[in-house]
C-alpha cells in the first residue's frame, strides 16, 4: 500500500493550466540547445505548484517532493517522462538564470499580462503603485542588489526594493499585481515609479486600450516630474502631497480661508468620517529640454475625524511628557549631574523643545536663586561662606498657539487631475483609503504565499528571478480570489467552513490561503496485489465544501476523480 498526499496541488495546477503558463513561458523564453528533460515551462509550473501549496521557496526540497509524488505528478501533468532529476536544485537554479535575464522576463511579462487581461474581466480603471524594501543578511557589494538604505527597523542590514503596480478590483478589494521591478536598496523610492508606470502604459496601449487610468500612489509619487509624466501618458493621478510639495504656510492659509459651513461631508454607516473642500491651481513643469508644460490640478483638503482625534491625543501626551521632562531638569538627585549655570540649563531646555517640536507651544522660565551657607571651621579647613545655586523651572502652555495647531490636525491634502464628475471628494477619500490593497499584496509576498524572507540564494540575479517567480504565484492566487468572489457575488452567496474553529463564519471575499488550506489531507492510496497483478486506487472523499470551492473557481468538481482515473490508466499502459 502506498499513500500519496495530493492536497491542493491539482487545483493549483488547474489554475496554472487555465493561464496557459507553461506555453507562454516556453514561447517567451528560449532555452539553450543542451537543455534536457521536460521544458522550462513545465519545470516552472511544477515548481510553482509546490511553492504555492507548501509555502516554501527553497530549492533543495523540491527534488525529493517530486520523487515521493512522481506517480501522481506524471498523471497530473501528462508528462510520463518526468523524473525527479528534472527538478534538482541545479536545474531550478538554471531556470532562475533564464528568468533573471531582462529580455526574457520582459518578453514573458508582456504576453502573460496581455493574455490574463484578455481572459479575465478585471477592473482596469485604477492602477496603484507602491515600493517595499526587502532585507537580508547578504554581503553588501559595490553595484550589488543588496545595499544599505533607509529602513524603519534595521538600518544596518542590506536590502533591495520592489516597486509594484496593481490593478484595483472593486469586486473583492484584492488588487491584482500587474507589473513589478526590482531595484538595489540604496535608491530613493521616487525614482522607481517611472519604469513601472511606463510598463503599465505600454501594456494597455499595446492592447488598444487608450482610456484614461487613475494612477494612485503615496507622497513619494508626488514629484512634478512624475505628475507631468502621468499627464503626458494620458492618465490622471491621485496623490497625497508632502510638506515639501505643499508648504505648511500654504496649507494653513488655504485651510484658514475655507468656510467650515461649505465643507463636503463623508459618512459611513451614518457616522461622519471625513469632511473637506477643494481648490484649483495651475501647475508648471520645465523638462530637460527647457520646454515648459502646464496643467490644472485639484487640491483636495480632507479632514479625517479619526485621524484628527488620534493626532490630538498623541499631541496631548507629548505635551504632558515634555512638561514633566522639563520640570525634572531642575530636581537634584543622587547620581545626577549637577547643573553649574543657568546658561547650561537653558541650552538643555532648548534641545528638548527642539527635539519635540514644541518651541512655540511651551514657554519656559528659569528662576535662579543663590543661597549663602555658613561653614564652621573643621580640622585644617577655615570657617567660610559657600554659595549654592538653585534653579526653579516654570512652564507655561501657549494655549492659543496649541489651539491653532490642533485646528490643522487630521488634515491631508491630495493632488488630483481626474474630473470632479468622475471622482468627487467623497470618492477621492475612499479611493485613497483603499491603498492598503497594494500593501496587502506586499504582506502576501513577505509572509503568506511563500515567505520571501529569509532569502537563501546568494547570487543577485537569482534573488531577482525568485522575486519574479513569487510574483507569478501572487498573480495566480489573486486570480483565484477574484474568480471565487465573482462567482459568490453572481450567486448572492457566501463561503463558509474555511475558518478553523468557526465553521459557520462565512465571507464573500475568501483568501486563497484559506481556501487552499481546506484541501489539506486529500490523499490517493494505491493497493498493489502481487498475486493477481491487480491495482486498486482509492481517493479520499471530496467534501461538499471542497467541491463548492472547485466549482467557484470555474473548474469541474470531478477534478480529483479525473486524476485518480489517469493514475489507473497509467498502470494499464
Coordinates of C-alpha atoms in Angstrom, one line a residue:
X1 CA 0.0 0.0 0.0
X2 CA 1.3 3.4 -1.0
X3 CA -0.2 6.7 0.3
X4 CA 0.3 9.9 -1.6
X5 CA -0.7 13.3 -0.2
X6 CA -2.0 15.4 -3.1
X7 CA -3.7 18.2 -1.1
X8 CA -4.4 21.3 -3.1
X9 CA -1.9 20.7 -5.9
X10 CA -4.4 19.5 -8.6
X11 CA -6.4 22.7 -8.0
X12 CA -3.4 24.9 -8.2
X13 CA -2.2 23.1 -11.3
X14 CA -5.6 23.5 -13.0
X15 CA -5.3 27.3 -12.4
X16 CA -1.8 27.4 -13.9
X17 CA -3.1 25.5 -17.0
X18 CA -6.0 27.9 -17.4
X19 CA -3.5 30.7 -17.6
X20 CA -1.5 28.8 -20.3
X21 CA 1.5 29.5 -18.2
X22 CA 3.7 26.6 -19.5
X23 CA 3.0 27.5 -23.1
X24 CA 3.7 31.2 -22.5
X25 CA 7.0 30.6 -20.7
X26 CA 8.2 28.2 -23.5
X27 CA 7.2 30.7 -26.1
X28 CA 8.8 33.8 -24.5
X29 CA 12.0 32.2 -23.0
X30 CA 14.1 30.2 -25.4
X31 CA 16.5 27.6 -23.7
X32 CA 19.9 26.5 -24.8
X33 CA 20.3 23.5 -27.1
X34 CA 21.8 21.4 -24.3
X35 CA 18.7 21.7 -22.1
X36 CA 17.4 18.2 -21.4
X37 CA 14.3 16.7 -19.9
X38 CA 10.9 18.4 -19.7
X39 CA 10.7 22.0 -20.9
X40 CA 11.4 25.1 -18.8
X41 CA 7.7 25.9 -18.8
X42 CA 6.9 22.5 -17.3
X43 CA 9.7 22.8 -14.7
X44 CA 8.4 26.2 -13.6
X45 CA 4.7 25.3 -13.3
X46 CA 5.5 22.1 -11.3
X47 CA 7.8 24.2 -9.0
X48 CA 5.0 26.8 -8.7
X49 CA 2.5 24.1 -7.7
X50 CA 4.9 23.0 -4.9
X51 CA 5.7 26.6 -3.9
X52 CA 2.1 27.7 -3.6
X53 CA 1.0 24.5 -1.9
X54 CA 3.8 24.2 0.6
X55 CA 4.6 27.9 1.1
X56 CA 8.3 27.2 0.6
X57 CA 10.5 28.9 -2.0
X58 CA 13.7 26.9 -1.1
X59 CA 15.1 24.9 -4.0
X60 CA 16.5 21.9 -2.1
X61 CA 13.2 20.2 -1.0
X62 CA 11.6 20.2 -4.5
X63 CA 13.5 17.2 -5.9
X64 CA 12.6 14.9 -3.0
X65 CA 9.0 16.1 -3.2
X66 CA 8.8 15.2 -6.9
X67 CA 10.5 11.9 -6.2
X68 CA 8.0 11.0 -3.5
X69 CA 5.0 12.0 -5.6
X70 CA 6.2 11.1 -9.0
X71 CA 3.4 8.6 -9.7
X72 CA 0.5 11.1 -9.5
X73 CA 2.6 14.1 -10.8
X74 CA 3.1 12.2 -14.0
X75 CA -0.6 11.6 -14.3
X76 CA -1.5 15.1 -13.4
X77 CA 0.8 16.7 -15.9
X78 CA 0.6 14.1 -18.6
X79 CA 4.4 14.0 -18.6
X80 CA 5.2 10.3 -18.2
X81 CA 8.9 11.0 -18.9
X82 CA 9.0 13.3 -15.9
X83 CA 11.6 12.4 -13.3
X84 CA 12.9 13.9 -10.0
X85 CA 16.1 14.9 -11.9
X86 CA 14.1 17.4 -13.9
X87 CA 13.7 19.5 -10.7
X88 CA 17.0 19.2 -8.9
X89 CA 18.3 22.3 -7.2
X90 CA 20.8 22.7 -10.1
X91 CA 18.0 22.6 -12.6
X92 CA 16.0 25.1 -10.7
X93 CA 19.0 27.4 -10.5
X94 CA 19.2 27.2 -14.3
X95 CA 15.5 28.1 -14.5
X96 CA 16.1 31.1 -12.3
X97 CA 19.1 32.2 -14.5
X98 CA 16.7 32.2 -17.5
X99 CA 14.1 34.1 -15.6
X100 CA 16.6 36.7 -14.4
X101 CA 17.6 37.9 -17.9
X102 CA 15.8 41.2 -18.5
X103 CA 14.9 40.4 -22.1
X104 CA 13.4 37.0 -21.1
X105 CA 11.3 38.4 -18.3
X106 CA 10.1 41.5 -20.2
X107 CA 9.0 39.3 -23.1
X108 CA 7.2 36.9 -20.8
X109 CA 5.6 39.5 -18.6
X110 CA 4.1 41.4 -21.6
X111 CA 2.5 38.4 -23.2
X112 CA 1.4 36.9 -19.9
X113 CA -0.4 40.1 -18.8
X114 CA -1.9 40.6 -22.2
X115 CA -3.2 37.0 -22.0
X116 CA -4.6 37.5 -18.5
X117 CA -6.4 40.7 -19.3
X118 CA -8.0 39.1 -22.3
X119 CA -9.2 36.1 -20.2
X120 CA -10.5 37.8 -17.1
X121 CA -12.7 40.8 -16.9
X122 CA -10.5 42.7 -14.4
X123 CA -11.3 46.3 -13.4
X124 CA -8.5 48.2 -15.2
X125 CA -9.5 51.8 -14.4
X126 CA -7.3 52.3 -11.3
X127 CA -3.6 51.4 -11.0
X128 CA -1.9 51.6 -7.6
X129 CA 1.8 51.9 -7.1
X130 CA 4.0 51.4 -4.1
X131 CA 7.5 50.3 -3.1
X132 CA 8.7 48.0 -0.3
X133 CA 12.2 47.2 1.0
X134 CA 13.1 43.5 1.4
X135 CA 16.1 42.9 3.8
X136 CA 18.5 40.0 4.0
X137 CA 21.8 39.1 5.7
X138 CA 23.7 39.3 2.5
X139 CA 27.1 40.7 1.9
X140 CA 27.0 44.2 0.5
X141 CA 29.0 44.5 -2.7
X142 CA 29.6 47.5 -4.9
X143 CA 26.9 47.7 -7.6
X144 CA 25.2 44.7 -6.0
X145 CA 21.5 44.2 -5.4
X146 CA 21.7 44.4 -1.6
X147 CA 22.6 47.8 -0.4
X148 CA 22.2 49.9 2.8
X149 CA 19.2 52.2 2.6
X150 CA 16.5 53.8 4.7
X151 CA 14.6 51.3 6.8
X152 CA 12.4 51.8 9.8
X153 CA 13.6 48.8 11.8
X154 CA 17.0 47.5 10.7
X155 CA 19.1 50.3 9.1
X156 CA 22.3 48.2 9.2
X157 CA 21.1 45.3 7.0
X158 CA 21.4 45.2 3.3
X159 CA 18.1 45.5 1.3
X160 CA 16.7 45.6 -2.2
X161 CA 13.4 47.3 -3.2
X162 CA 10.4 46.0 -5.1
X163 CA 8.2 48.5 -7.0
X164 CA 4.7 47.1 -7.6
X165 CA 1.8 48.3 -9.7
X166 CA -1.5 46.6 -9.0
X167 CA -4.9 46.8 -10.7
X168 CA -7.9 47.8 -8.5
X169 CA -10.5 45.2 -8.1
X170 CA -13.8 46.7 -6.8
X171 CA -15.3 43.2 -6.5
X172 CA -13.3 41.8 -3.6
X173 CA -10.9 44.6 -2.7
X174 CA -7.9 42.4 -3.5
X175 CA -5.6 44.1 -6.0
X176 CA -4.2 42.2 -9.0
X177 CA -0.4 42.6 -9.2
X178 CA 0.2 43.9 -12.7
X179 CA 3.9 44.8 -13.1
X180 CA 6.9 45.0 -10.8
X181 CA 10.6 45.8 -10.9
X182 CA 13.4 45.0 -8.6
X183 CA 16.0 47.7 -7.7
X184 CA 19.1 47.9 -5.4
X185 CA 18.3 49.0 -1.9
X186 CA 20.1 52.4 -1.8
X187 CA 17.8 54.0 -4.4
X188 CA 15.2 56.6 -3.3
X189 CA 11.6 55.5 -3.9
X190 CA 10.6 58.4 -6.0
X191 CA 12.9 57.4 -8.9
X192 CA 11.4 53.9 -9.0
X193 CA 7.9 54.8 -10.1
X194 CA 8.5 55.8 -13.7
X195 CA 9.8 52.5 -15.2
X196 CA 6.8 50.6 -13.8
X197 CA 4.4 53.3 -14.9
X198 CA 5.8 53.1 -18.4
X199 CA 5.4 49.3 -18.5
X200 CA 1.8 49.6 -17.4
X201 CA 1.1 52.3 -20.0
X202 CA 2.8 50.3 -22.8
X203 CA 0.8 47.2 -21.9
X204 CA -2.6 49.0 -22.2
X205 CA -1.6 50.9 -25.3
X206 CA -0.5 47.6 -26.8
X207 CA -3.9 46.1 -26.1
X208 CA -5.5 49.0 -27.9
X209 CA -6.8 50.4 -24.6
X210 CA -6.2 54.2 -24.8
X211 CA -8.6 55.1 -21.9
X212 CA -7.6 57.4 -19.1
X213 CA -6.5 55.4 -16.0
X214 CA -6.3 56.8 -12.5
X215 CA -2.8 56.4 -11.0
X216 CA -2.8 56.3 -7.2
X217 CA 0.4 56.4 -5.1
X218 CA 1.8 57.8 -1.9
X219 CA 3.5 61.1 -1.4
X220 CA 6.8 59.9 -3.0
X221 CA 4.9 59.8 -6.3
X222 CA 4.1 63.5 -5.9
X223 CA 7.2 64.9 -7.7
X224 CA 6.4 67.3 -10.6
X225 CA 8.3 65.0 -13.0
X226 CA 6.1 62.0 -12.2
X227 CA 2.8 64.0 -12.2
X228 CA 3.8 65.5 -15.5
X229 CA 4.7 62.1 -16.9
X230 CA 1.3 60.7 -15.9
X231 CA -0.4 63.6 -17.6
X232 CA 1.7 63.1 -20.8
X233 CA 0.7 59.4 -20.9
X234 CA -2.9 60.5 -21.0
X235 CA -3.8 59.4 -17.4
X236 CA -4.8 61.2 -14.2
X237 CA -3.4 60.9 -10.7
X238 CA -4.4 61.0 -7.1
X239 CA -1.5 61.5 -4.7
X240 CA -1.1 63.0 -1.1
X241 CA 1.2 66.0 -1.0
X242 CA 4.1 66.1 1.4
X243 CA 5.0 69.4 3.2
X244 CA 7.8 69.8 0.7
X245 CA 5.3 69.7 -2.2
X246 CA 2.8 72.0 -0.4
X247 CA 4.3 74.0 2.4
X248 CA 2.9 74.4 5.9
X249 CA 2.3 78.1 5.3
X250 CA 0.2 77.4 2.2
X251 CA -1.8 74.7 3.9
X252 CA -2.6 77.0 6.9
X253 CA -3.6 79.8 4.7
X254 CA -5.9 77.7 2.5
X255 CA -7.5 75.9 5.5
X256 CA -8.0 79.1 7.4
X257 CA -9.7 80.8 4.5
X258 CA -12.1 77.9 3.9
X259 CA -15.6 78.2 5.4
X260 CA -16.5 75.1 7.5
X261 CA -20.1 75.6 6.6
X262 CA -19.2 74.9 2.9
X263 CA -17.3 71.6 3.7
X264 CA -18.4 68.5 1.9
X265 CA -19.0 65.7 4.3
X266 CA -18.3 62.0 4.0
X267 CA -20.3 59.5 6.0
X268 CA -20.1 55.7 6.7
X269 CA -23.0 54.0 8.4
X270 CA -24.4 57.4 9.3
X271 CA -21.2 58.4 11.1
X272 CA -19.1 61.3 9.9
X273 CA -15.7 60.0 8.8
X274 CA -14.3 63.0 6.9
X275 CA -15.1 66.4 5.6
X276 CA -13.3 68.9 3.3
X277 CA -13.1 71.2 0.4
X278 CA -11.1 71.7 -2.8
X279 CA -9.4 74.4 -4.8
X280 CA -7.9 74.6 -8.3
X281 CA -4.3 75.6 -9.0
X282 CA -2.1 75.8 -12.1
X283 CA 0.9 73.5 -12.3
X284 CA 4.1 74.1 -14.3
X285 CA 7.0 71.8 -15.1
X286 CA 10.1 72.5 -17.1
X287 CA 11.7 69.4 -18.7
X288 CA 15.3 68.6 -19.6
X289 CA 14.9 70.3 -23.0
X290 CA 13.8 73.6 -21.2
X291 CA 10.3 73.1 -22.6
X292 CA 7.5 74.3 -20.2
X293 CA 4.4 72.2 -19.5
X294 CA 1.3 73.5 -17.8
X295 CA -1.8 71.8 -16.5
X296 CA -4.5 72.3 -13.9
X297 CA -4.9 70.1 -10.8
X298 CA -7.4 69.9 -7.9
X299 CA -6.1 70.3 -4.4
X300 CA -8.4 68.3 -2.2
X301 CA -8.2 69.1 1.5
X302 CA -9.6 66.3 3.7
X303 CA -10.1 66.4 7.5
X304 CA -10.4 62.8 8.8
X305 CA -12.4 62.6 12.1
X306 CA -10.5 59.6 13.4
X307 CA -7.1 60.8 12.3
X308 CA -7.6 64.2 13.9
X309 CA -8.7 62.6 17.1
X310 CA -5.7 60.3 17.3
X311 CA -3.3 63.2 16.4
X312 CA -4.7 65.3 19.2
X313 CA -4.5 62.5 21.7
X314 CA -0.8 61.9 20.7
X315 CA -0.1 65.6 20.9
X316 CA -1.6 66.0 24.4
X317 CA 0.5 63.0 25.6
X318 CA 3.7 64.6 24.1
X319 CA 2.9 67.9 25.7
X320 CA 2.4 66.2 29.1
X321 CA 5.6 64.2 28.9
X322 CA 7.6 67.1 27.7
X323 CA 6.4 69.3 30.6
X324 CA 7.3 66.6 33.1
X325 CA 10.8 66.2 31.5
X326 CA 11.4 69.9 31.7
X327 CA 10.4 70.2 35.3
X328 CA 12.6 67.2 36.2
X329 CA 15.7 69.0 34.9
X330 CA 15.8 71.3 38.0
X331 CA 15.3 68.5 40.5
X332 CA 18.6 67.4 42.2
X333 CA 19.0 63.7 42.6
X334 CA 21.8 61.4 43.8
X335 CA 23.9 60.3 40.9
X336 CA 22.5 63.1 38.6
X337 CA 25.0 65.6 37.1
X338 CA 24.8 69.0 38.9
X339 CA 23.7 72.0 36.8
X340 CA 26.5 74.5 37.1
X341 CA 24.9 77.5 35.4
X342 CA 21.6 78.9 34.1
X343 CA 23.0 79.0 30.6
X344 CA 23.7 75.3 30.6
X345 CA 20.1 74.6 31.8
X346 CA 18.7 76.9 29.1
X347 CA 20.6 75.1 26.4
X348 CA 19.3 71.7 27.6
X349 CA 15.7 73.1 27.7
X350 CA 16.1 74.4 24.1
X351 CA 17.4 70.9 23.0
X352 CA 14.3 69.2 24.4
X353 CA 11.9 71.7 22.9
X354 CA 13.5 71.4 19.5
X355 CA 13.5 67.6 19.6
X356 CA 9.8 67.6 20.4
X357 CA 9.0 70.5 18.0
X358 CA 7.3 72.4 20.8
X359 CA 9.3 75.6 20.8
X360 CA 6.2 77.7 20.1
X361 CA 3.8 75.8 22.3
X362 CA 5.7 75.9 25.6
X363 CA 7.4 78.9 27.2
X364 CA 9.9 78.1 29.9
X365 CA 11.2 80.4 32.6
X366 CA 14.2 79.6 34.7
X367 CA 14.5 81.3 38.1
X368 CA 17.9 81.2 39.6
X369 CA 18.4 81.5 43.4
X370 CA 21.7 81.9 45.2
X371 CA 21.8 80.7 48.8
X372 CA 24.5 81.5 51.3
X373 CA 25.6 78.7 53.6
X374 CA 28.0 79.3 56.5
X375 CA 30.5 76.6 57.1
X376 CA 32.3 76.2 60.5
X377 CA 35.9 75.5 60.8
X378 CA 36.7 71.9 60.6
X379 CA 40.2 70.5 61.1
X380 CA 42.5 72.3 58.8
X381 CA 39.6 73.9 56.9
X382 CA 38.9 77.5 57.9
X383 CA 35.4 78.9 58.5
X384 CA 33.9 80.1 55.2
X385 CA 30.8 81.1 53.3
X386 CA 29.6 78.8 50.4
X387 CA 27.2 80.0 47.7
X388 CA 24.8 77.4 46.4
X389 CA 22.8 77.9 43.1
X390 CA 19.3 76.5 42.9
X391 CA 17.1 76.6 39.9
X392 CA 13.3 76.6 39.5
X393 CA 11.6 75.9 36.2
X394 CA 8.2 77.3 35.3
X395 CA 6.4 76.0 32.2
X396 CA 3.7 78.0 30.5
X397 CA 1.4 76.5 27.9
X398 CA 0.7 78.9 25.0
X399 CA -3.0 77.9 24.7
X400 CA -3.8 80.0 21.7
X401 CA -0.8 78.5 19.7
X402 CA -1.9 75.0 20.8
X403 CA -5.4 75.6 19.7
X404 CA -4.3 76.9 16.3
X405 CA -2.0 73.8 16.0
X406 CA -4.9 71.4 16.8
X407 CA -7.1 73.1 14.1
X408 CA -4.7 71.8 11.5
X409 CA -4.5 68.2 12.8
X410 CA -6.2 65.5 10.8
X411 CA -5.9 67.3 7.5
X412 CA -4.4 65.6 4.4
X413 CA -4.0 67.3 1.1
X414 CA -4.4 65.3 -2.2
X415 CA -3.5 66.4 -5.7
X416 CA -5.8 65.1 -8.3
X417 CA -6.4 65.6 -12.0
X418 CA -9.4 63.4 -12.5
X419 CA -12.6 65.3 -13.3
X420 CA -14.9 66.1 -10.4
X421 CA -17.7 64.3 -12.2
X422 CA -15.6 61.2 -12.4
X423 CA -14.1 61.4 -8.9
X424 CA -15.7 63.7 -6.4
X425 CA -14.3 64.5 -2.9
X426 CA -16.1 61.6 -1.3
X427 CA -14.8 59.1 -3.9
X428 CA -11.3 60.5 -3.5
X429 CA -11.4 59.7 0.2
X430 CA -12.5 56.1 -0.3
X431 CA -10.2 55.6 -3.3
X432 CA -7.1 56.6 -1.4
X433 CA -8.2 54.7 1.8
X434 CA -8.2 51.6 -0.4
X435 CA -4.4 52.0 -0.9
X436 CA -4.0 49.2 1.6
X437 CA -4.9 46.8 -1.2
X438 CA -1.4 47.0 -2.6
X439 CA 0.1 46.8 0.9
X440 CA -1.8 43.6 1.4
X441 CA -0.1 42.2 -1.6
X442 CA 3.3 43.0 -0.2
X443 CA 2.3 41.3 3.0
X444 CA 1.3 38.2 1.0
X445 CA 4.7 38.3 -0.7
X446 CA 6.6 38.7 2.6
X447 CA 4.6 36.5 4.9
X448 CA 1.9 34.4 3.4
X449 CA 2.4 32.9 -0.1
X450 CA 5.9 31.6 0.3
X451 CA 7.6 34.0 2.7
X452 CA 10.4 35.7 0.8
X453 CA 12.5 36.3 3.9
X454 CA 14.8 34.7 4.7
X455 CA 16.4 34.5 1.2
X456 CA 18.8 31.6 0.9
X457 CA 20.1 32.4 -2.6
X458 CA 23.4 34.3 -2.8
X459 CA 23.6 35.4 -6.4
X460 CA 21.8 38.7 -7.1
X461 CA 20.3 37.6 -10.4
X462 CA 18.8 34.5 -8.8
X463 CA 17.3 36.6 -6.0
X464 CA 15.7 38.9 -8.6
X465 CA 14.4 35.8 -10.5
X466 CA 13.0 34.4 -7.3
X467 CA 11.0 37.6 -6.8
X468 CA 9.7 37.2 -10.4
X469 CA 8.6 33.6 -9.6
X470 CA 6.9 34.6 -6.4
X471 CA 5.1 37.5 -8.3
X472 CA 3.7 34.9 -10.7
X473 CA 2.5 32.9 -7.7
X474 CA 0.9 36.1 -6.4
X475 CA -0.9 36.7 -9.7
X476 CA -2.2 33.1 -9.6
X477 CA -3.7 33.4 -6.1
X478 CA -5.1 36.9 -6.9
X479 CA -7.0 35.4 -9.9
X480 CA -8.2 32.5 -7.7
X481 CA -9.6 35.0 -5.2
X482 CA -11.1 37.1 -7.9
X483 CA -12.9 34.2 -9.6
X484 CA -14.4 32.9 -6.3
X485 CA -15.5 36.4 -5.2
X486 CA -17.1 37.0 -8.6
X487 CA -18.9 33.6 -8.6
X488 CA -20.2 34.3 -5.0
X489 CA -21.4 37.7 -6.0
X490 CA -23.3 36.4 -9.0
X491 CA -24.9 33.6 -6.9
X492 CA -25.5 36.0 -3.9
X493 CA -23.8 33.6 -1.6
X494 CA -21.0 33.4 1.0
X495 CA -18.4 30.7 1.6
X496 CA -18.2 29.1 5.0
X497 CA -16.3 26.2 6.5
X498 CA -12.9 27.8 5.8
X499 CA -12.2 29.3 9.2
X500 CA -10.6 26.9 11.7
X501 CA -12.7 26.6 14.9
X502 CA -15.6 28.6 13.4
X503 CA -17.2 26.6 10.6
X504 CA -20.3 28.9 10.4
X505 CA -18.3 32.0 9.8
X506 CA -18.8 33.0 6.1
X507 CA -17.3 35.6 3.8
X508 CA -17.9 37.0 0.3
X509 CA -14.2 37.5 -0.2
X510 CA -12.3 34.4 0.9
X511 CA -8.5 34.5 0.6
X512 CA -6.7 31.8 -1.5
X513 CA -4.7 30.7 1.5
X514 CA -7.9 29.8 3.5
X515 CA -9.5 28.1 0.5
X516 CA -6.4 26.0 -0.4
X517 CA -5.9 25.0 3.3
X518 CA -9.4 23.4 3.1
X519 CA -7.8 20.8 0.7
X520 CA -5.0 19.7 3.0
X521 CA -5.2 16.0 3.8
X522 CA -6.6 14.8 0.4
X523 CA -4.8 11.6 -0.4
X524 CA -4.6 8.9 -3.0
X525 CA -3.9 5.3 -1.8
X526 CA -2.6 2.7 -4.2
X527 CA -3.0 -1.0 -3.4
X528 CA -0.9 -3.4 -5.3
X529 CA -1.9 -7.1 -5.2
X530 CA 1.1 -9.0 -6.5
X531 CA -0.6 -12.4 -6.9
X532 CA -3.5 -11.1 -9.0
X533 CA -1.4 -8.3 -10.5
X534 CA -4.3 -6.0 -9.7
X535 CA -4.0 -2.3 -8.9
X536 CA -6.7 -0.7 -6.6
X537 CA -6.7 3.1 -6.3
X538 CA -8.7 4.9 -3.6
X539 CA -9.2 8.6 -3.2
X540 CA -10.1 10.5 -0.1
X541 CA -13.7 11.6 -0.2
X542 CA -14.0 15.1 -1.5
X543 CA -16.3 17.1 0.8
X544 CA -19.3 19.2 -0.5
X545 CA -17.4 22.4 0.6
X546 CA -14.3 21.3 -1.4
X547 CA -16.4 20.7 -4.4
X548 CA -18.1 24.1 -4.0
X549 CA -14.7 25.8 -3.9
X550 CA -13.6 24.0 -7.1
X551 CA -16.8 25.0 -8.9
X552 CA -16.5 28.6 -7.7
X553 CA -13.0 28.7 -9.3
X554 CA -14.6 27.6 -12.5
X555 CA -13.4 24.0 -12.6
X556 CA -15.3 20.7 -12.7
X557 CA -15.9 19.1 -9.3
X558 CA -14.6 15.9 -10.8
X559 CA -11.1 17.4 -10.9
X560 CA -9.7 14.9 -8.3
X561 CA -11.6 12.0 -9.7
X562 CA -10.1 12.6 -13.1
X563 CA -6.6 12.4 -11.5
X564 CA -7.5 9.1 -10.0
X565 CA -8.6 7.8 -13.4
X566 CA -5.4 9.0 -15.1
X567 CA -3.4 7.1 -12.5
X568 CA -5.4 4.0 -13.2
X569 CA -4.8 4.4 -16.9
X570 CA -1.1 4.8 -16.4
X571 CA -0.9 1.4 -14.7
X572 CA -2.8 -0.3 -17.6
X573 CA -0.4 1.1 -20.3

